Structure formats: C-alpha cells, structure tokens
mmCIF file of C-alpha atoms in Angstrom:
data_model
loop_
_atom_site.group_PDB
_atom_site.id
_atom_site.type_symbol
_atom_site.label_atom_id
_atom_site.label_comp_id
_atom_site.label_asym_id
_atom_site.label_seq_id
_atom_site.Cartn_x
_atom_site.Cartn_y
_atom_site.Cartn_z
ATOM 1 C CA UNK E 163 0.100 0.062 0.397
ATOM 2 C CA UNK E 164 1.366 3.324 -0.987
ATOM 3 C CA UNK E 165 1.468 6.141 1.641
ATOM 4 C CA UNK E 166 -0.629 9.389 0.543
ATOM 5 C CA UNK E 167 -0.182 11.612 3.660
ATOM 6 C CA UNK E 168 3.328 13.661 4.305
ATOM 7 C CA UNK E 169 5.007 12.931 7.828
ATOM 8 C CA UNK E 170 6.204 16.778 8.154
ATOM 9 C CA UNK E 171 4.084 18.818 10.112
ATOM 10 C CA UNK E 172 3.126 22.075 8.405
ATOM 11 C CA UNK E 173 2.439 23.995 11.841
ATOM 12 C CA UNK E 174 5.581 22.701 13.465
ATOM 13 C CA UNK E 175 7.803 25.589 11.817
ATOM 14 C CA UNK E 176 8.435 29.506 12.328
ATOM 15 C CA UNK E 177 4.640 31.184 11.770
ATOM 16 C CA UNK E 178 4.378 33.002 8.461
ATOM 17 C CA UNK E 179 4.732 36.903 8.408
ATOM 18 C CA UNK E 180 1.199 37.277 8.064
ATOM 19 C CA UNK E 181 -0.242 35.929 11.306
ATOM 20 C CA UNK E 182 2.461 38.120 12.901
ATOM 21 C CA UNK E 183 0.981 40.918 10.854
ATOM 22 C CA UNK E 184 -2.397 39.918 11.680
ATOM 23 C CA UNK E 185 -1.768 39.887 15.810
ATOM 24 C CA UNK E 186 0.011 42.879 15.955
ATOM 25 C CA UNK E 187 -3.108 45.042 14.284
ATOM 26 C CA UNK E 188 -5.134 43.077 16.523
ATOM 27 C CA UNK E 189 -3.385 44.219 19.558
ATOM 28 C CA UNK E 190 -3.436 47.664 18.367
ATOM 29 C CA UNK E 191 -6.744 47.415 17.928
ATOM 30 C CA UNK E 192 -7.974 45.715 21.201
ATOM 31 C CA UNK E 193 -5.328 48.169 23.111
ATOM 32 C CA UNK E 194 -6.471 51.142 21.378
ATOM 33 C CA UNK E 195 -10.335 50.156 22.333
ATOM 34 C CA UNK E 196 -9.433 49.836 25.793
ATOM 35 C CA UNK E 197 -7.917 52.690 26.002
ATOM 36 C CA UNK E 198 -10.933 54.875 24.449
ATOM 37 C CA UNK E 199 -13.261 53.335 26.794
ATOM 38 C CA UNK E 200 -10.776 54.279 30.161
ATOM 39 C CA UNK E 201 -10.172 57.363 29.117
ATOM 40 C CA UNK E 202 -14.123 58.257 28.508
ATOM 41 C CA UNK E 203 -14.753 56.475 32.503
ATOM 42 C CA UNK E 204 -12.095 58.387 34.125
ATOM 43 C CA UNK E 205 -12.630 61.905 32.223
ATOM 44 C CA UNK E 206 -15.951 61.980 31.277
ATOM 45 C CA UNK E 207 -17.454 63.199 34.592
ATOM 46 C CA UNK E 208 -20.506 65.413 33.739
ATOM 47 C CA UNK E 209 -22.607 65.433 36.881
ATOM 48 C CA UNK E 210 -25.741 67.003 35.392
ATOM 49 C CA UNK E 211 -27.156 67.260 31.679
ATOM 50 C CA UNK E 212 -26.298 70.605 29.924
ATOM 51 C CA UNK E 213 -29.782 71.471 27.773
ATOM 52 C CA UNK E 214 -29.816 73.937 25.250
ATOM 53 C CA UNK E 215 -32.282 74.985 22.929
ATOM 54 C CA UNK E 216 -33.050 76.114 19.123
ATOM 55 C CA UNK E 217 -36.137 76.571 16.964
ATOM 56 C CA UNK E 218 -35.812 75.270 14.040
ATOM 57 C CA UNK E 219 -38.783 76.271 11.958
ATOM 58 C CA UNK E 220 -42.396 78.252 12.792
ATOM 59 C CA UNK E 221 -45.339 77.628 10.566
ATOM 60 C CA UNK E 222 -48.770 77.963 10.278
ATOM 61 C CA UNK E 223 -50.767 75.108 11.042
ATOM 62 C CA UNK E 224 -54.985 75.010 11.457
ATOM 63 C CA UNK E 225 -55.168 77.594 13.570
ATOM 64 C CA UNK E 226 -52.343 77.672 15.258
ATOM 65 C CA UNK E 227 -48.881 78.518 14.511
ATOM 66 C CA UNK E 228 -46.279 75.356 14.933
ATOM 67 C CA UNK E 229 -42.559 75.780 15.588
ATOM 68 C CA UNK E 230 -40.353 72.930 15.758
ATOM 69 C CA UNK E 231 -37.435 72.915 17.815
ATOM 70 C CA UNK E 232 -34.326 70.784 18.737
ATOM 71 C CA UNK E 233 -32.876 70.497 22.519
ATOM 72 C CA UNK E 234 -28.994 70.036 22.366
ATOM 73 C CA UNK E 235 -27.681 67.959 25.370
ATOM 74 C CA UNK E 236 -23.685 69.161 25.684
ATOM 75 C CA UNK E 237 -22.670 66.942 28.726
ATOM 76 C CA UNK E 238 -22.365 63.026 28.899
ATOM 77 C CA UNK E 239 -25.380 62.766 31.623
ATOM 78 C CA UNK E 240 -28.686 61.589 30.203
ATOM 79 C CA UNK E 241 -32.039 63.599 30.825
ATOM 80 C CA UNK E 242 -35.713 62.329 31.118
ATOM 81 C CA UNK E 243 -38.711 63.806 31.512
ATOM 82 C CA UNK E 244 -37.071 67.154 30.116
ATOM 83 C CA UNK E 245 -39.823 69.710 30.308
ATOM 84 C CA UNK E 246 -39.305 72.468 27.005
ATOM 85 C CA UNK E 247 -41.105 75.900 27.564
ATOM 86 C CA UNK E 248 -41.330 77.981 24.147
ATOM 87 C CA UNK E 249 -42.422 81.665 25.116
ATOM 88 C CA UNK E 250 -43.199 84.459 22.584
ATOM 89 C CA UNK E 251 -42.491 88.001 24.190
ATOM 90 C CA UNK E 252 -43.318 91.970 22.781
ATOM 91 C CA UNK E 253 -41.746 94.812 24.303
ATOM 92 C CA UNK E 254 -40.954 92.575 27.359
ATOM 93 C CA UNK E 255 -43.932 91.222 27.950
ATOM 94 C CA UNK E 256 -45.257 87.251 27.693
ATOM 95 C CA UNK E 257 -47.955 87.053 25.091
ATOM 96 C CA UNK E 258 -48.255 83.155 25.288
ATOM 97 C CA UNK E 259 -46.594 80.677 26.974
ATOM 98 C CA UNK E 260 -46.634 76.648 25.817
ATOM 99 C CA UNK E 261 -44.780 73.651 26.932
ATOM 100 C CA UNK E 262 -44.096 70.060 26.296
ATOM 101 C CA UNK E 263 -42.062 67.216 27.825
ATOM 102 C CA UNK E 264 -39.460 65.391 26.060
ATOM 103 C CA UNK E 265 -38.873 61.074 27.346
ATOM 104 C CA UNK E 266 -35.530 61.602 27.557
ATOM 105 C CA UNK E 267 -32.164 63.470 25.920
ATOM 106 C CA UNK E 268 -29.489 61.243 26.063
ATOM 107 C CA UNK E 269 -25.732 62.789 26.748
ATOM 108 C CA UNK E 270 -23.878 64.306 23.736
ATOM 109 C CA UNK E 271 -27.207 63.711 21.315
ATOM 110 C CA UNK E 272 -30.324 65.882 20.178
ATOM 111 C CA UNK E 273 -33.866 65.706 20.484
ATOM 112 C CA UNK E 274 -36.861 67.248 18.267
ATOM 113 C CA UNK E 275 -40.415 68.180 18.721
ATOM 114 C CA UNK E 276 -42.735 70.709 18.113
ATOM 115 C CA UNK E 277 -44.917 73.429 20.163
ATOM 116 C CA UNK E 278 -48.112 75.011 18.824
ATOM 117 C CA UNK E 279 -49.200 78.697 19.775
ATOM 118 C CA UNK E 280 -52.042 80.268 18.962
ATOM 119 C CA UNK E 281 -50.215 83.289 17.884
ATOM 120 C CA UNK E 282 -48.084 84.331 15.090
ATOM 121 C CA UNK E 283 -44.455 84.392 16.615
ATOM 122 C CA UNK E 284 -43.716 86.477 13.304
ATOM 123 C CA UNK E 285 -41.837 89.715 14.310
ATOM 124 C CA UNK E 286 -41.885 88.790 18.269
ATOM 125 C CA UNK E 287 -39.192 87.262 20.609
ATOM 126 C CA UNK E 288 -39.720 83.627 20.362
ATOM 127 C CA UNK E 289 -37.867 81.562 23.385
ATOM 128 C CA UNK E 290 -37.268 77.900 23.753
ATOM 129 C CA UNK E 291 -35.576 76.220 26.757
ATOM 130 C CA UNK E 292 -35.698 73.690 28.555
ATOM 131 C CA UNK E 293 -36.878 74.316 32.024
ATOM 132 C CA UNK E 294 -36.554 70.850 34.397
ATOM 133 C CA UNK E 295 -35.494 67.128 33.943
ATOM 134 C CA UNK E 296 -35.028 64.078 35.732
ATOM 135 C CA UNK E 297 -32.401 62.164 36.443
ATOM 136 C CA UNK E 298 -33.053 58.548 34.851
#
C-alpha cells in the first residue's frame, strides 16, 4: 500500500509573517479600544445634563402656529422627562407660554419636538428652552 500523507507537520515551523502582522494589528486595535473606554470612564465626569434649546422652523398649521425645536445635550449625562417651554414676548411682555415634555435626551445628542402657539411668533421674540428634567 502506498503512503498518501506526508509525515511533515506543517504547523511545527515558524509562523508566517501574515500571522504576526494580523496579531500585531489586532493587539493595537484592542489596546486602542480599551484606552478609549478607559479615557471616557475616567475623564468624562459630567454630573448633570447641559440642555440648550434652538428653534428650527415656524409655520402656520390649522388655527395655530407650529414651532419645531431641538434640544441639544452637551453633557455626557442623560436627562429624562425634559420639560421644554416656549415663550412669545413682545416689548418685554409675555404674550403666550406653552410647554411639552420630551421622554429623554441622551448625553451628547439631540432631541426634537414641536410646540403649537395660538399667536403668530413672526416679528416677536420667540424663545425655546429646557426648564426642568429628571435623572433617569
């Protein structure tokens, strides 16, 4: 009977250079991810959200005026039950005040919503701001 298999063990020699390169690249990636997570865990110590409001768009809808807004959270801390107040002022006097609640605004992200006013905000001072939040 003829012997078909070679007795030489292919894996017994030195590893191929591709194996070394793959191992080095993988180790660098793993160490980079560990360093990034460690930096975030140690350096990012925001204790409360930093919520900033901005008006995106205003348009007439039905018998009111819809104001689309965005609340940006510049902190790493998440805010829940964010109360957003919209206010129309003219010559310092408050003409109308409406509010809504956003479920949550995660850290370093944005949430959008809408407020509906009865009065036209055109030509008046319109402000949108977060007035309260809960810690989740």
